[in-house]
PDB file of N, CA and C in Angstrom:
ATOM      1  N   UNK A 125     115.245  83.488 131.667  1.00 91.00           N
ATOM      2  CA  UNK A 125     114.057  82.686 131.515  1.00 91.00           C
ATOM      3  C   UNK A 125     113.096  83.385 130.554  1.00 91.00           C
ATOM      4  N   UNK A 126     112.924  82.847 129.879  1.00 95.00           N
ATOM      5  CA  UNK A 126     111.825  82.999 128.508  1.00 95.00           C
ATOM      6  C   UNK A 126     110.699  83.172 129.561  1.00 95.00           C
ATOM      7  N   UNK A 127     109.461  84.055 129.102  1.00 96.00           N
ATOM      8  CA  UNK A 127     108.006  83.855 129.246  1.00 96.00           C
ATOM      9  C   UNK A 127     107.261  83.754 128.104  1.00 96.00           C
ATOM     10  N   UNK A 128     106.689  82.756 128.171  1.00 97.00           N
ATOM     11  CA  UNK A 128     105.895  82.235 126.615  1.00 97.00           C
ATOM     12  C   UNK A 128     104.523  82.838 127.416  1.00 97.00           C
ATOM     13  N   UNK A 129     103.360  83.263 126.488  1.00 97.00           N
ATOM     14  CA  UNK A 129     103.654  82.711 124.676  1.00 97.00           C
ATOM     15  C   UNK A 129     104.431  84.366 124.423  1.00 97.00           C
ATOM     16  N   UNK A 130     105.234  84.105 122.859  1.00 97.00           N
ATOM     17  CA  UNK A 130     106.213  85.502 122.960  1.00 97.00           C
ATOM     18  C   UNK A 130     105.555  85.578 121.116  1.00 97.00           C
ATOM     19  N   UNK A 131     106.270  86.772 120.917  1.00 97.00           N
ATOM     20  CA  UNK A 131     106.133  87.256 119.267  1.00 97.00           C
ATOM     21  C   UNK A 131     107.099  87.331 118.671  1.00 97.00           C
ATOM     22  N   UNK A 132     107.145  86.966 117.487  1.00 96.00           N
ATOM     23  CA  UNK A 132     108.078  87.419 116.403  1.00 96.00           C
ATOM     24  C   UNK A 132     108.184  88.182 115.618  1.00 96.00           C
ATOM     25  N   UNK A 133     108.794  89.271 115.403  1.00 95.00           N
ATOM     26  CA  UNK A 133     108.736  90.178 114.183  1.00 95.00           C
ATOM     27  C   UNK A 133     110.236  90.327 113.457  1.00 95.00           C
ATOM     28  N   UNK A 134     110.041  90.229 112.238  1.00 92.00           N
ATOM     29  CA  UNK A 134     111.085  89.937 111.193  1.00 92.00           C
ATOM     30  C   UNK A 134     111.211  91.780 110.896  1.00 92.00           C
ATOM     31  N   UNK A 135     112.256  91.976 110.658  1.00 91.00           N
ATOM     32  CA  UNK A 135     112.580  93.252 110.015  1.00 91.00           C
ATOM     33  C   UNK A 135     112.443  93.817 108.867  1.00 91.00           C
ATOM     34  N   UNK A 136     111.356  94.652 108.912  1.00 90.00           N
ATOM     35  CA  UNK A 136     110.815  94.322 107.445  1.00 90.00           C
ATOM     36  C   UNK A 136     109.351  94.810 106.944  1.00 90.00           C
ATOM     37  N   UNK A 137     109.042  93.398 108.239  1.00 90.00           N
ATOM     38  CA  UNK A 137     107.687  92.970 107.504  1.00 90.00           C
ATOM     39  C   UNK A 137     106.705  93.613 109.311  1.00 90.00           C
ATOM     40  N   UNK A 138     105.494  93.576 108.955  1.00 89.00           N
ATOM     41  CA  UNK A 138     104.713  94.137 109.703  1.00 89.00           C
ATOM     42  C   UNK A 138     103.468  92.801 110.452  1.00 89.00           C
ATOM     43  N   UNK A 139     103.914  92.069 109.747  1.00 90.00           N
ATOM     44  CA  UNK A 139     103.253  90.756 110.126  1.00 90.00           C
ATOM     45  C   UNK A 139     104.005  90.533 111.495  1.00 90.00           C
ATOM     46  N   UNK A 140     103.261  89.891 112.460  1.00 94.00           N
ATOM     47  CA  UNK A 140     103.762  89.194 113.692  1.00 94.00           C
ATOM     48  C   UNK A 140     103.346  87.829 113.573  1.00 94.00           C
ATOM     49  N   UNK A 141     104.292  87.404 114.280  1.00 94.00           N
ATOM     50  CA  UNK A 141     103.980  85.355 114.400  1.00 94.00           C
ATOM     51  C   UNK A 141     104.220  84.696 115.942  1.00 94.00           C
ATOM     52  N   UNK A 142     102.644  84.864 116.267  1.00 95.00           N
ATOM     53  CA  UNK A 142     102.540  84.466 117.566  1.00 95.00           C
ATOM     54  C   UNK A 142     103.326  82.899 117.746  1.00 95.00           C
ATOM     55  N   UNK A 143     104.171  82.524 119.053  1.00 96.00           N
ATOM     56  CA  UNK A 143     104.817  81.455 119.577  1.00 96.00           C
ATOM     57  C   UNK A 143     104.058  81.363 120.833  1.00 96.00           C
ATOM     58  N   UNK A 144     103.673  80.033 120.578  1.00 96.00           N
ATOM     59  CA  UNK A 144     103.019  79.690 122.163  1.00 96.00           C
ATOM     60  C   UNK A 144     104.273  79.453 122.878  1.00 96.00           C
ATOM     61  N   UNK A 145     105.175  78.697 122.651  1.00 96.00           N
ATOM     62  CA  UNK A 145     106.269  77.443 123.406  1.00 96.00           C
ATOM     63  C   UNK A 145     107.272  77.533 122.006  1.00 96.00           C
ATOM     64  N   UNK A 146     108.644  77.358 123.027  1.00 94.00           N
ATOM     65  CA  UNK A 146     109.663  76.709 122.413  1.00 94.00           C
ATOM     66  C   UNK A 146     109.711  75.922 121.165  1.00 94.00           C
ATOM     67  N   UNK A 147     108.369  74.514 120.844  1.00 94.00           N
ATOM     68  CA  UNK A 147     108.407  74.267 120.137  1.00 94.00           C
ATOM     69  C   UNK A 147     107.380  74.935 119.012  1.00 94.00           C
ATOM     70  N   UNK A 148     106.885  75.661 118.912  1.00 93.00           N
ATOM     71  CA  UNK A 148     106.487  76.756 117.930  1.00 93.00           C
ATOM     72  C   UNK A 148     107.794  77.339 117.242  1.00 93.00           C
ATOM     73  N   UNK A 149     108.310  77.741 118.112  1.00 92.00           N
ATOM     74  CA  UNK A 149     109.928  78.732 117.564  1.00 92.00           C
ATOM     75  C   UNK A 149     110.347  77.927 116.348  1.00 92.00           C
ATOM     76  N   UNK A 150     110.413  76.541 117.116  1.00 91.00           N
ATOM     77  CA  UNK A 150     111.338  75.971 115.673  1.00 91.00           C
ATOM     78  C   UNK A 150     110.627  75.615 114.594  1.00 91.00           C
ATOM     79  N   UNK A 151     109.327  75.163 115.164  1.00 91.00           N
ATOM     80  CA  UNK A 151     108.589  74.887 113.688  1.00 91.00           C
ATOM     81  C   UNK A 151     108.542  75.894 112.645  1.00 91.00           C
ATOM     82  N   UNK A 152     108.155  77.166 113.601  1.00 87.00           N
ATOM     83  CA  UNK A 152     108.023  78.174 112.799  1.00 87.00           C
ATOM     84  C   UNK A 152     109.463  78.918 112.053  1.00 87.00           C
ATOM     85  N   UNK A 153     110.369  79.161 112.125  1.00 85.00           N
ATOM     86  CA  UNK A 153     111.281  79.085 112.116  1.00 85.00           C
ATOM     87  C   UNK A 153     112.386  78.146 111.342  1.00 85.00           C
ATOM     88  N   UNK A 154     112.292  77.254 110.970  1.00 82.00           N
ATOM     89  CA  UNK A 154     113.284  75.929 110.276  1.00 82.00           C
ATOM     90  C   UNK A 154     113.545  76.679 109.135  1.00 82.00           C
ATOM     91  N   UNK A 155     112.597  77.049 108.328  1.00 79.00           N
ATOM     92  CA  UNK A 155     112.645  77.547 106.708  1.00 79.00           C
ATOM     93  C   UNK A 155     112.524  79.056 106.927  1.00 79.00           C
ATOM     94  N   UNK A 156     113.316  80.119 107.601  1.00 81.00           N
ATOM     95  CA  UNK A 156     113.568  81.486 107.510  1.00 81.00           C
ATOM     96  C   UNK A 156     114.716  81.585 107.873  1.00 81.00           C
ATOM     97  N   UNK A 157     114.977  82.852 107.072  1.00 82.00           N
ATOM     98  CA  UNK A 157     116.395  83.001 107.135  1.00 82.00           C
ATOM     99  C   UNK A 157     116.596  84.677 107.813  1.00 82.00           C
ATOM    100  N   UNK A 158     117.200  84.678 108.734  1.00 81.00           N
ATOM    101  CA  UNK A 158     116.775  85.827 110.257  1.00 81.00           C
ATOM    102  C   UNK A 158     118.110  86.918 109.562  1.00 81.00           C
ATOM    103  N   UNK A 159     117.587  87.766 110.230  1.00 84.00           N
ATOM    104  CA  UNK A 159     118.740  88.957 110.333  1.00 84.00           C
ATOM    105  C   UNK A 159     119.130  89.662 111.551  1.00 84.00           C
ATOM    106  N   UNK A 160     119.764  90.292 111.991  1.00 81.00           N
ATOM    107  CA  UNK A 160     119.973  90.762 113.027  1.00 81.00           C
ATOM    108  C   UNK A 160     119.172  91.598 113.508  1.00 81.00           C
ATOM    109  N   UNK A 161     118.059  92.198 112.615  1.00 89.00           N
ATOM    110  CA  UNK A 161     117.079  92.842 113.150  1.00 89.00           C
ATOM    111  C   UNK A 161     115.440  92.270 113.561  1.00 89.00           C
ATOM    112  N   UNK A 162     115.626  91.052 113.697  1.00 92.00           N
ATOM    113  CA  UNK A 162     115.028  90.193 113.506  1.00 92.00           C
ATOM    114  C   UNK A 162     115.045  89.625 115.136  1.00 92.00           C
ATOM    115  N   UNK A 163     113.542  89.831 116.134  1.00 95.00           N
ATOM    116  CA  UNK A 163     113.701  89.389 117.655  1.00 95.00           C
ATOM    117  C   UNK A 163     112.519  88.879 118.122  1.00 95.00           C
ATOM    118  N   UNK A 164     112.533  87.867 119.149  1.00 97.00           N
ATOM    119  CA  UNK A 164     111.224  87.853 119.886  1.00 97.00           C
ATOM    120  C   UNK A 164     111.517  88.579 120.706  1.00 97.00           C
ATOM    121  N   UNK A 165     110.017  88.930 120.919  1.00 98.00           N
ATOM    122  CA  UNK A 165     109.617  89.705 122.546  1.00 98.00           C
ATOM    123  C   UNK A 165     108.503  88.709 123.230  1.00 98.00           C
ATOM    124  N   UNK A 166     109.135  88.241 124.344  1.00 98.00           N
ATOM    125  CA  UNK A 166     108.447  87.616 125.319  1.00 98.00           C
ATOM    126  C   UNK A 166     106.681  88.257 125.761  1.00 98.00           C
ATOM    127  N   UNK A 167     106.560  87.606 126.812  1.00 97.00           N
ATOM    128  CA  UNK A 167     105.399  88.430 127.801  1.00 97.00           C
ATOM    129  C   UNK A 167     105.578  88.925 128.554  1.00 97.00           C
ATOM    130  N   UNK A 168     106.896  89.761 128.790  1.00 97.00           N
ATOM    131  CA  UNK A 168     107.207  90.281 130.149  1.00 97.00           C
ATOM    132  C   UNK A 168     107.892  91.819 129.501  1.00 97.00           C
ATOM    133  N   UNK A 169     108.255  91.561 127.980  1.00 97.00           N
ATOM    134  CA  UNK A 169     108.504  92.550 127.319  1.00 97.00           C
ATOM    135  C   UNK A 169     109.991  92.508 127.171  1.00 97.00           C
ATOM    136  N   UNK A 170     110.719  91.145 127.419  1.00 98.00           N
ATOM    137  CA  UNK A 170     112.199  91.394 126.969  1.00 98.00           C
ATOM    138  C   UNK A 170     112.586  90.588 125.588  1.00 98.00           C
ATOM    139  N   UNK A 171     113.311  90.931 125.235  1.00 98.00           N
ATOM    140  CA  UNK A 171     113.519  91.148 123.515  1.00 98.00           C
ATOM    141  C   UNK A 171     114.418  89.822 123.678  1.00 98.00           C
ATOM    142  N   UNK A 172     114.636  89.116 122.216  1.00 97.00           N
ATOM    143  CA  UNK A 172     115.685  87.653 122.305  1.00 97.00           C
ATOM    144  C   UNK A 172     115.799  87.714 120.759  1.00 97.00           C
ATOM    145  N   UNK A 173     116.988  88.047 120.198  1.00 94.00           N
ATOM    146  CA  UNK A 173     118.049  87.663 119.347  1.00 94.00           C
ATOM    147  C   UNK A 173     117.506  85.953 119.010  1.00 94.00           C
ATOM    148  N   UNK A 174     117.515  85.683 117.937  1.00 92.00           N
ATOM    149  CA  UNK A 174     117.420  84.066 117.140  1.00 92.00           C
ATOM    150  C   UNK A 174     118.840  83.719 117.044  1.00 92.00           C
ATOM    151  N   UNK A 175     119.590  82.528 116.965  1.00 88.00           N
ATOM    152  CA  UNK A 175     120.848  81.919 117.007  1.00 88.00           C
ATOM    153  C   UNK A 175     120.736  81.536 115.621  1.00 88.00           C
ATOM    154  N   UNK A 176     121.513  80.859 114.812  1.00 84.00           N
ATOM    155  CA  UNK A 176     121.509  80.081 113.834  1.00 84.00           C
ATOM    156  C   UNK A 176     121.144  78.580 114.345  1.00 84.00           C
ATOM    157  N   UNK A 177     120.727  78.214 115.553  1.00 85.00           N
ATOM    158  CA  UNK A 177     120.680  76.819 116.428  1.00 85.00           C
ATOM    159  C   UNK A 177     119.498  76.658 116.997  1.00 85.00           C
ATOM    160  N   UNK A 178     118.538  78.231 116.015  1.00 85.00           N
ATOM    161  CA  UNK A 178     117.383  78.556 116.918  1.00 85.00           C
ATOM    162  C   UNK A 178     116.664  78.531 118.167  1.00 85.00           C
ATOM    163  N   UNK A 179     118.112  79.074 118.628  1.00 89.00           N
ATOM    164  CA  UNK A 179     118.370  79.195 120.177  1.00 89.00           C
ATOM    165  C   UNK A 179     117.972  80.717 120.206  1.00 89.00           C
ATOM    166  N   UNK A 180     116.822  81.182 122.030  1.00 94.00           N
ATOM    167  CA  UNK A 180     117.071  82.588 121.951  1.00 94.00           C
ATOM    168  C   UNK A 180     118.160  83.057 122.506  1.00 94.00           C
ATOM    169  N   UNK A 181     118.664  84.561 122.289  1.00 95.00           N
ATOM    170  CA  UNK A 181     119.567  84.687 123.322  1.00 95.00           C
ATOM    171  C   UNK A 181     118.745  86.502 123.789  1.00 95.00           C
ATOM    172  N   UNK A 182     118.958  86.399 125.232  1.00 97.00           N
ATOM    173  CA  UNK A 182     118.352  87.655 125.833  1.00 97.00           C
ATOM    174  C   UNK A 182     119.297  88.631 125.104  1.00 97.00           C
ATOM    175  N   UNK A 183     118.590  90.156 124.835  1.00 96.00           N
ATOM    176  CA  UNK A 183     119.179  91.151 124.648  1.00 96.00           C
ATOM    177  C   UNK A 183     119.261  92.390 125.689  1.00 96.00           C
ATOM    178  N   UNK A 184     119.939  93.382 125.871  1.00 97.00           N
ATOM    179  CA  UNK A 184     119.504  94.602 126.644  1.00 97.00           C
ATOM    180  C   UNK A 184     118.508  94.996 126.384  1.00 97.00           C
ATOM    181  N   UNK A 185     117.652  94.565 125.348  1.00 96.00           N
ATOM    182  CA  UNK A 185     116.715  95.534 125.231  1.00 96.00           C
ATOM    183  C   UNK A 185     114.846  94.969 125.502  1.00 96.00           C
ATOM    184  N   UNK A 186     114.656  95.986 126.379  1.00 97.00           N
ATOM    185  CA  UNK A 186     113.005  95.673 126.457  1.00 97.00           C
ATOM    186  C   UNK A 186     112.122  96.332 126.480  1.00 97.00           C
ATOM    187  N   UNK A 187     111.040  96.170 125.994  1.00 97.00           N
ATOM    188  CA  UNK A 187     110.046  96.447 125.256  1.00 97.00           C
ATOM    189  C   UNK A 187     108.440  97.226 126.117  1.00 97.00           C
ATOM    190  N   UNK A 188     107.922  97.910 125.791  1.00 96.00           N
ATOM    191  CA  UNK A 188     107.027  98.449 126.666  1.00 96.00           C
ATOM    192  C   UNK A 188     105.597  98.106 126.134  1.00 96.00           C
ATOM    193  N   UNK A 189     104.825  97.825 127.149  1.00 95.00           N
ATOM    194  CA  UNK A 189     103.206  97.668 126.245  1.00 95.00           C
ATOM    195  C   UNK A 189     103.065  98.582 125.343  1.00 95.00           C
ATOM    196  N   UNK A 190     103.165 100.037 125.121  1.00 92.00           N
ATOM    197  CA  UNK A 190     102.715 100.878 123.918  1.00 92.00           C
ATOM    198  C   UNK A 190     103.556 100.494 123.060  1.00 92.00           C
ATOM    199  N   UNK A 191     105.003  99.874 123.214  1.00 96.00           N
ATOM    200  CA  UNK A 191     105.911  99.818 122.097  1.00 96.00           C
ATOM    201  C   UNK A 191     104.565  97.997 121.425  1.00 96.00           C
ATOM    202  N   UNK A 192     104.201  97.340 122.054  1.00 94.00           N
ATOM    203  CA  UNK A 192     104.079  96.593 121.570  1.00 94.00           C
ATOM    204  C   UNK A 192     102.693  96.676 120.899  1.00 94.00           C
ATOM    205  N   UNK A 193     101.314  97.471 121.803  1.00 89.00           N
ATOM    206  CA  UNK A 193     100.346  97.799 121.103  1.00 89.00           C
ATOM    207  C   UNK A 193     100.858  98.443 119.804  1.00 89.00           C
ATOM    208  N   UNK A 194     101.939  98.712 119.366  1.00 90.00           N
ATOM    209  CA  UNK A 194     101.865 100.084 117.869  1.00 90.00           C
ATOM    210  C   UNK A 194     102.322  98.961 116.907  1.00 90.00           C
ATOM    211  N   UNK A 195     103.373  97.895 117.006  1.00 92.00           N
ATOM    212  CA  UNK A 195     103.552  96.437 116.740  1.00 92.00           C
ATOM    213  C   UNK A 195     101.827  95.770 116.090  1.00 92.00           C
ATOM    214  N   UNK A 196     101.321  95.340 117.436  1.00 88.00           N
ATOM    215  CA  UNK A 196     100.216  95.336 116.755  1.00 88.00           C
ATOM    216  C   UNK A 196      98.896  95.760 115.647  1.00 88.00           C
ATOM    217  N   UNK A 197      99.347  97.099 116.061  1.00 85.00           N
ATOM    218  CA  UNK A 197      98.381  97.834 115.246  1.00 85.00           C
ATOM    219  C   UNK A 197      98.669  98.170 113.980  1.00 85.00           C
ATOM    220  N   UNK A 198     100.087  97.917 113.531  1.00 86.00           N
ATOM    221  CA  UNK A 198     100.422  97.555 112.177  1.00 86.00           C
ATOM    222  C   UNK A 198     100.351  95.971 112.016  1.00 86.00           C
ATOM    223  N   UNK A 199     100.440  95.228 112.467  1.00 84.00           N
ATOM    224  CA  UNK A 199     100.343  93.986 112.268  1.00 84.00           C
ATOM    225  C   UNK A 199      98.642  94.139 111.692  1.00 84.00           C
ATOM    226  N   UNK A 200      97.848  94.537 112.519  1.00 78.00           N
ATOM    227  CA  UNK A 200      96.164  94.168 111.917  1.00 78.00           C
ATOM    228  C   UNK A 200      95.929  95.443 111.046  1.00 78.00           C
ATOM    229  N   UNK A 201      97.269  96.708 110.955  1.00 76.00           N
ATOM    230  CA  UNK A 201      96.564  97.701 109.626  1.00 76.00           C
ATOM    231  C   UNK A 201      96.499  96.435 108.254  1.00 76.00           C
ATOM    232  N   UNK A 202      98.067  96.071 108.035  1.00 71.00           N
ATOM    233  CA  UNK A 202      97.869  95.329 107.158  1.00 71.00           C
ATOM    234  C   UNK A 202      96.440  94.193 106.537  1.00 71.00           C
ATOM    235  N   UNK A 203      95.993  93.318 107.548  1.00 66.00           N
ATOM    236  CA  UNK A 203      94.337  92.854 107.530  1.00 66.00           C
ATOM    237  C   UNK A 203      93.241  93.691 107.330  1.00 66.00           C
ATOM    238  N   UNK A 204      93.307  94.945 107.980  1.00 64.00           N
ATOM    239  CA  UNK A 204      92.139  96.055 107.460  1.00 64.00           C
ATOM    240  C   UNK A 204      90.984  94.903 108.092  1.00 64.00           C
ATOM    241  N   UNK A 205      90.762  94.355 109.426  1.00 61.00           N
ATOM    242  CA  UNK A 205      89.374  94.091 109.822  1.00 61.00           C
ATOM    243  C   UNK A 205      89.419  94.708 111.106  1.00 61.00           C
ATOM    244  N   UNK A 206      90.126  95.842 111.765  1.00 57.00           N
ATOM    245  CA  UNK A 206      89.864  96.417 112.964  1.00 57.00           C
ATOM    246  C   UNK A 206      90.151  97.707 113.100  1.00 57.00           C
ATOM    247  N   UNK A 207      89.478  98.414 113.878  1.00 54.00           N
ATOM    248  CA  UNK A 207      89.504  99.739 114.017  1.00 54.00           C
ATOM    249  C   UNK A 207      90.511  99.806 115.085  1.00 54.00           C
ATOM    250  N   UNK A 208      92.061 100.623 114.557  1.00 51.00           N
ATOM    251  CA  UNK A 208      92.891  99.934 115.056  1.00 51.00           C
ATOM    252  C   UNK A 208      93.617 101.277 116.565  1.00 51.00           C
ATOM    253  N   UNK A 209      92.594 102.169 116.129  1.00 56.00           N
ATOM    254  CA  UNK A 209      93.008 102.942 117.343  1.00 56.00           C
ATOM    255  C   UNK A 209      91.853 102.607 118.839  1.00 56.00           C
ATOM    256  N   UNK A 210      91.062 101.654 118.798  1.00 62.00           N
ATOM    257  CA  UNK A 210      91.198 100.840 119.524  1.00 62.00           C
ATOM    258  C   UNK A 210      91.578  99.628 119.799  1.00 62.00           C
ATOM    259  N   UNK A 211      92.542  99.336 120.019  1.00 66.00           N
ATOM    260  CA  UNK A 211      94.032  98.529 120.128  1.00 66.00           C
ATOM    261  C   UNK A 211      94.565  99.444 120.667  1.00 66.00           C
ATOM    262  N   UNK A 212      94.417  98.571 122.588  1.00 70.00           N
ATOM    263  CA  UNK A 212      95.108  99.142 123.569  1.00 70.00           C
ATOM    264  C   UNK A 212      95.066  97.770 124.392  1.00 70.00           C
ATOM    265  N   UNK A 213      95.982  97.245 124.995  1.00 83.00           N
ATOM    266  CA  UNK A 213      96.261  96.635 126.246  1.00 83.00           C
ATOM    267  C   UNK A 213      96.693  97.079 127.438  1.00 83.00           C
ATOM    268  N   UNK A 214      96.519  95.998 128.181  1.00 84.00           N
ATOM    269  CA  UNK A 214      96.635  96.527 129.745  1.00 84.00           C
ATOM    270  C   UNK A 214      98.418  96.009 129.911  1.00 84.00           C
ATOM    271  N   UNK A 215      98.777  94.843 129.695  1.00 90.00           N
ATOM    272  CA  UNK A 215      99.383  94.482 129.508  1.00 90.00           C
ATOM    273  C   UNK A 215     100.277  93.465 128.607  1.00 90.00           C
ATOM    274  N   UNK A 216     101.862  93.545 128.614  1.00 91.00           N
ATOM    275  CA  UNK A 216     102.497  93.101 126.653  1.00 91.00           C
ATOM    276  C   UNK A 216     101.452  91.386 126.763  1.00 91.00           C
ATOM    277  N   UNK A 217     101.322  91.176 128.254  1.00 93.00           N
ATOM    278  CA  UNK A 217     100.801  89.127 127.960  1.00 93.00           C
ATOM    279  C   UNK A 217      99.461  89.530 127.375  1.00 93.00           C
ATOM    280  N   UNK A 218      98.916  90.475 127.416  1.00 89.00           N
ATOM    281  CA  UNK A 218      97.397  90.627 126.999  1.00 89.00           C
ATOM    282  C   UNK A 218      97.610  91.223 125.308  1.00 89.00           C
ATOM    283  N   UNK A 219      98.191  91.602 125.056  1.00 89.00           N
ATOM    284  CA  UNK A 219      98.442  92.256 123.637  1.00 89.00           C
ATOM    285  C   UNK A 219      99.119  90.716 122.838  1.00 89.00           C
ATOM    286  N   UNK A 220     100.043  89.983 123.335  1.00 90.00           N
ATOM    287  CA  UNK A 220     100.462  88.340 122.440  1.00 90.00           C
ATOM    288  C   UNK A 220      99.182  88.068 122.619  1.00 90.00           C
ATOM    289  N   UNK A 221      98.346  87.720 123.798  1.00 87.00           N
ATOM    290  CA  UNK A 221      97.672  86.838 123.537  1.00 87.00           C
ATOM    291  C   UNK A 221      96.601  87.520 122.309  1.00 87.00           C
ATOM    292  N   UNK A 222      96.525  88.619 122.082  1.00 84.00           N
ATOM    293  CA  UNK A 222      95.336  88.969 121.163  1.00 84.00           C
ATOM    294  C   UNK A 222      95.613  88.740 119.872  1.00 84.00           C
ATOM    295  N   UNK A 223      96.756  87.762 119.757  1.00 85.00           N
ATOM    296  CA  UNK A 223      97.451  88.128 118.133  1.00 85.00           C
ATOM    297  C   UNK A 223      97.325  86.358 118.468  1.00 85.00           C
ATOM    298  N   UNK A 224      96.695  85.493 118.829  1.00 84.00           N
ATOM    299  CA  UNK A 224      96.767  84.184 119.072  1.00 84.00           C
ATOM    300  C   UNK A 224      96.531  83.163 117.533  1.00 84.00           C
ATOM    301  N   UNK A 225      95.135  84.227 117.141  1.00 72.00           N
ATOM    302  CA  UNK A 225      94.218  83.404 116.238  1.00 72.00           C
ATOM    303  C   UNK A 225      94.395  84.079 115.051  1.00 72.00           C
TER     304      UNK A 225
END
């Protein structure tokens, strides 16, 4: 079971792309072309592989709030509007949701 809202990060790039719901995934998603290093991480902190059917599929691997605050904090170095060593959450649903807007 998915927990929305989840994140995307492409391999690569330092940008994240908040998903509220399922149908975010695909919108967002139709016109990219994924790689294997390429995963969402839910709100509970477990990681999901993209399909070519833009289907997720769970992986072994999951994710810890600091793994995801440091995610973030390159996501907003790139913007340069926050002082980014404060960027800390309590928890990974509180760290997606801060990447909403």
């Amino acid at each position: 079971m998915i927990f929305w809202p989840c994140i995307l990060t492409l391999a690569g790039d330092d940008e994240l792309i908040y998903l509220a719901s399922a149908g975010d995934l695909i919108a967002e998603c139709q016109a990219l072309i994924f790689t294997d290093d390429d995963y969402v991480i839910d709100s509970r902190g477990f990681c999901y592989v993209i399909t070519k059917q833009l289907a997720l599929h769970k992986t072994a691997r999951e994710v810890t709030v600091d793994e995801v605050c440091a995610l973030i904090r390159a996501h907003e170095f790139q913007k340069a509007t926050l002082c980014l060593t404060k960027i800390h959450f309590a928890t990974i649903a509180d760290a997606i949701h801060s990447i909403r807007y």
